Short mmCIF file of C-alpha atoms in Angstrom, two decimals:
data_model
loop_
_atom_site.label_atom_id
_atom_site.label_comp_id
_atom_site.label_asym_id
_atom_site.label_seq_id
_atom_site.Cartn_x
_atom_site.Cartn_y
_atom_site.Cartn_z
CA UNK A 1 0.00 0.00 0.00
CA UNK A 2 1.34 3.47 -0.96
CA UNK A 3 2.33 5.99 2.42
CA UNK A 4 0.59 8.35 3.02
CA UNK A 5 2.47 10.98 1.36
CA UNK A 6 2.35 9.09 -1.62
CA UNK A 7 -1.68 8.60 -1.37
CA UNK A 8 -1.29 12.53 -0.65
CA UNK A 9 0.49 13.06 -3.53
CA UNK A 10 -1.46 11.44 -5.71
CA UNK A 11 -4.76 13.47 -4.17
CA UNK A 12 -2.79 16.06 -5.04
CA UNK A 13 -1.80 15.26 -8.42
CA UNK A 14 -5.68 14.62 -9.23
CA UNK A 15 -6.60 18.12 -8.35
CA UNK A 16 -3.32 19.48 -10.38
CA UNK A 17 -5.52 20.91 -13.58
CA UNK A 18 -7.68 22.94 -10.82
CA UNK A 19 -4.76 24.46 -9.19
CA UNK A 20 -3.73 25.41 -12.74
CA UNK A 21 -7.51 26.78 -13.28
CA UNK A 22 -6.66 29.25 -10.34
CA UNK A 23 -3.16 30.48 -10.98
CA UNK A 24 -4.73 31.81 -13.95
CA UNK A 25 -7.86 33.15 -12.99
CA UNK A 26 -5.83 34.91 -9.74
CA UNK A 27 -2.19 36.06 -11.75
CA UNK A 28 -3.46 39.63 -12.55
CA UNK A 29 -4.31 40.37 -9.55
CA UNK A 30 -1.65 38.48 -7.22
CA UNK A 31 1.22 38.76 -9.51
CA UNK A 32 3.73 35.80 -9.40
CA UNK A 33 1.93 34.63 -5.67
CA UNK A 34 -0.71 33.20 -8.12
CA UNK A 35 1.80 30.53 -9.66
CA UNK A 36 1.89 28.49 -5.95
CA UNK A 37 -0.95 26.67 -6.61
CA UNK A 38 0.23 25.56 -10.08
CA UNK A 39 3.43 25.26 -8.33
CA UNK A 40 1.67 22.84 -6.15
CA UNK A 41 0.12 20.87 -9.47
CA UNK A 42 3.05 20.41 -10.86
CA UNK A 43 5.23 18.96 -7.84
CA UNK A 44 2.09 16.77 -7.25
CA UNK A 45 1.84 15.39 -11.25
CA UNK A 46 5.87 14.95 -10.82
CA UNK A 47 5.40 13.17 -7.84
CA UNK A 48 2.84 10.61 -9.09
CA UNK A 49 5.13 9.95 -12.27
CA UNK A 50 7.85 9.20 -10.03
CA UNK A 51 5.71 7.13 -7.60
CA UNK A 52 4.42 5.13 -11.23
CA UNK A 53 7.98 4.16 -12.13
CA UNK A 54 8.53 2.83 -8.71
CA UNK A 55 5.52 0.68 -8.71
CA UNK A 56 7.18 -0.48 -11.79
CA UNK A 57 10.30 -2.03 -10.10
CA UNK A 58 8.22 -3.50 -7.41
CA UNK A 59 8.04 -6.93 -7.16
CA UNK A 60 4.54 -7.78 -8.64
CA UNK A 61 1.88 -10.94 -8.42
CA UNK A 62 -0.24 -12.57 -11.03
CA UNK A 63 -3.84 -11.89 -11.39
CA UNK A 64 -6.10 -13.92 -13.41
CA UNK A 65 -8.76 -12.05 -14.72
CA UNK A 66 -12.58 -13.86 -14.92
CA UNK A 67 -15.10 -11.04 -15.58
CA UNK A 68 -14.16 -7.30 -16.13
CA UNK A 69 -16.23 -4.12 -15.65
CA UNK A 70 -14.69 -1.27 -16.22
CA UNK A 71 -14.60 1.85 -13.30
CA UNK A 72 -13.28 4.87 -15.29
CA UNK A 73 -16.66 6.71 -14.80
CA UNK A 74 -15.60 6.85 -11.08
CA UNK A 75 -13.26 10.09 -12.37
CA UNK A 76 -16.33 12.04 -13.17
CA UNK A 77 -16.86 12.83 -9.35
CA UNK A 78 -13.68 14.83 -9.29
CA UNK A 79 -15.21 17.42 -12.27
CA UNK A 80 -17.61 18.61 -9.37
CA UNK A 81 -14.78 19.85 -7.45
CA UNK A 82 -13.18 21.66 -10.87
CA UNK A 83 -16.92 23.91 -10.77
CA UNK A 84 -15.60 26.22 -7.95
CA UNK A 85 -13.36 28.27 -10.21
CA UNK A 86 -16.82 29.62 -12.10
CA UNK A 87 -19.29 30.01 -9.78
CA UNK A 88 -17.87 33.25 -8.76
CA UNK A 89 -16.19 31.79 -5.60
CA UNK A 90 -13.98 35.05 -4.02
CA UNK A 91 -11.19 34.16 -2.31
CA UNK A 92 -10.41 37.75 -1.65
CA UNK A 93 -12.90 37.35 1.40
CA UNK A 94 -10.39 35.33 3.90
CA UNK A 95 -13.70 33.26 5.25
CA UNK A 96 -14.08 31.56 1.32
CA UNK A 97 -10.72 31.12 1.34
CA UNK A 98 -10.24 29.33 4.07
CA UNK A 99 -13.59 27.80 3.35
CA UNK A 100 -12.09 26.29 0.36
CA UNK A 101 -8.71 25.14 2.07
CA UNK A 102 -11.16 23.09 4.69
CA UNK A 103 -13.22 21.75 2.05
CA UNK A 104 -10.04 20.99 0.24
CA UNK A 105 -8.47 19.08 3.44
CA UNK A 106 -12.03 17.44 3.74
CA UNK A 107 -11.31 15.82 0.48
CA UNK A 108 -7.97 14.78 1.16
CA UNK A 109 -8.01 13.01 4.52
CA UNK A 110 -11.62 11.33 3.14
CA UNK A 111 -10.19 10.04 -0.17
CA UNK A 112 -6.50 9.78 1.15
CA UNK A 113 -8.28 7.01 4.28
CA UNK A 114 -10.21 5.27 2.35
CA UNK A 115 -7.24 4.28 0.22
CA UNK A 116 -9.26 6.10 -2.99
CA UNK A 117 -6.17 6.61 -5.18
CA UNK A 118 -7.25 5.28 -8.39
CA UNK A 119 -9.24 7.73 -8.64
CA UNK A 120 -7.51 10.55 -10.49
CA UNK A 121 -7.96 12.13 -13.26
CA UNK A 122 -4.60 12.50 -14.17
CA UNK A 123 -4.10 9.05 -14.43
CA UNK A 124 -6.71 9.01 -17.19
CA UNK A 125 -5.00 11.34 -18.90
CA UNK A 126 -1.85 10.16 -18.86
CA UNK A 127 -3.24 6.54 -20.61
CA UNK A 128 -4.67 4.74 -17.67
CA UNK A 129 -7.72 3.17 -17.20
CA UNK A 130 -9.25 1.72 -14.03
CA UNK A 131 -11.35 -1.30 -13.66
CA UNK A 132 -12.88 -3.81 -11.58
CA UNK A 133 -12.07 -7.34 -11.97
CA UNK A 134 -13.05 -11.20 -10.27
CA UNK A 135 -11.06 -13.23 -10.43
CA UNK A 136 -11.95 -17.17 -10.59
CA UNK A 137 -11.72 -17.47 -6.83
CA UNK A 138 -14.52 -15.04 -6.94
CA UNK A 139 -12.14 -12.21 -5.09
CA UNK A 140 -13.06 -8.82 -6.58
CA UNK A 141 -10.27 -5.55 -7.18
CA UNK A 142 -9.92 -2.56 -8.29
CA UNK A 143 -6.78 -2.46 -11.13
CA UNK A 144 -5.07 0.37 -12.67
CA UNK A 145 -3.87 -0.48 -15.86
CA UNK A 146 -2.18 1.41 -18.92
CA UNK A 147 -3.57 -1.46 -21.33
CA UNK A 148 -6.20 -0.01 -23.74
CA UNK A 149 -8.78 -2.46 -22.81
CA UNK A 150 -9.02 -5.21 -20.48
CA UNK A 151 -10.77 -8.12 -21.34
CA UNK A 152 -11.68 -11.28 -19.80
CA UNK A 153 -8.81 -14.55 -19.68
CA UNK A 154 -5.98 -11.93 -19.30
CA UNK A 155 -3.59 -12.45 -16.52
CA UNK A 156 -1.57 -9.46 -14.72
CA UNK A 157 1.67 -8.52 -13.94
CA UNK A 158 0.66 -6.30 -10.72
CA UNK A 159 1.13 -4.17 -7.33
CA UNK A 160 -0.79 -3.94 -4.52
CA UNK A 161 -1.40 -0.47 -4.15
CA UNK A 162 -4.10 -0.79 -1.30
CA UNK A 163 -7.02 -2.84 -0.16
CA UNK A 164 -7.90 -4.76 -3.09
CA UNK A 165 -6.33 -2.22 -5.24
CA UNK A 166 -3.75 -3.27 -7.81
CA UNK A 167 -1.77 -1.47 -10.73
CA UNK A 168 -0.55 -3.65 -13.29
CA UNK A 169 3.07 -2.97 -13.91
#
């Protein structure tokens, strides 16, 4: 299972477009104080890349997959949180601000506890697809995989990333 600052990291890393979203909307009137949050995106995104090529020099089980359903819909939850940039949300007032950071931190140690990693959209966009497999003993995970489609009567190369959560290496 990832540490925590990995699983942090790649909360992070999910959210990395909507930190870009607000260094934009915020750089003419905060200057160069505006960039932190992309900042933020972009150690996060650099993080989970190097956290993808570890997983790939871990050492790694064989799954055999019996029925596949595939997950990547799960992604569309995060699109909810990119919304706050355009309803008009003023972080000028320090109470929205810090509104937002709790919200923010909400999010984190929810999806961070519950071992929630595979879901990010930057995964997606980066080639990844997530889906949920049984296998023929009838155990059922979650699994990560840069394949273009999964199909039944494949068997995996993968990593335990969590609780019934695997990425295939």
């Amino acid at each position: 299972m990832p540490s925590i600052i990995a699983r942090g990291i790649l909360f992070l890393s999910g959210y990395a477009p909507l930190f870009v979203i607000f260094s934009i909307q915020y750089y003419s009137k905060y200057g160069n104080w505006a960039l932190l949050p992309a900042l933020l995106g972009l150690v996060a995104v650099v993080g989970m890349l190097v956290w993808i090529h570890w997983i790939r020099g871990t050492a790694s089980v064989e799954i055999a997959v019996h029925s596949v359903r595939r997950k990547d819909a799960e992604v569309i939850a995060y699109i909810f949180a990119y919304v706050f940039p355009f309803l008009g949300l003023n972080i000028d007032d320090g109470a929205s601000a810090v509104g937002l950071g709790v919200f923010f931190i909400v999010l984190m140690v929810l999806n961070v506890s519950s071992n929630m990693v595979h879901i990010n959209p930057m995964l997606n966009l980066i080639g990844y697809h997530v889906y949920e497999i049984d296998t023929e003993s009838e155990e059922n995970h979650t699994v990560i995989t840069g394949r273009g489609r999964l199909v039944r009567g494949t068997t995996l190369d993968a990593v335990s990333i969590g609780d019934q959560v695997w990425m295939e290496k």
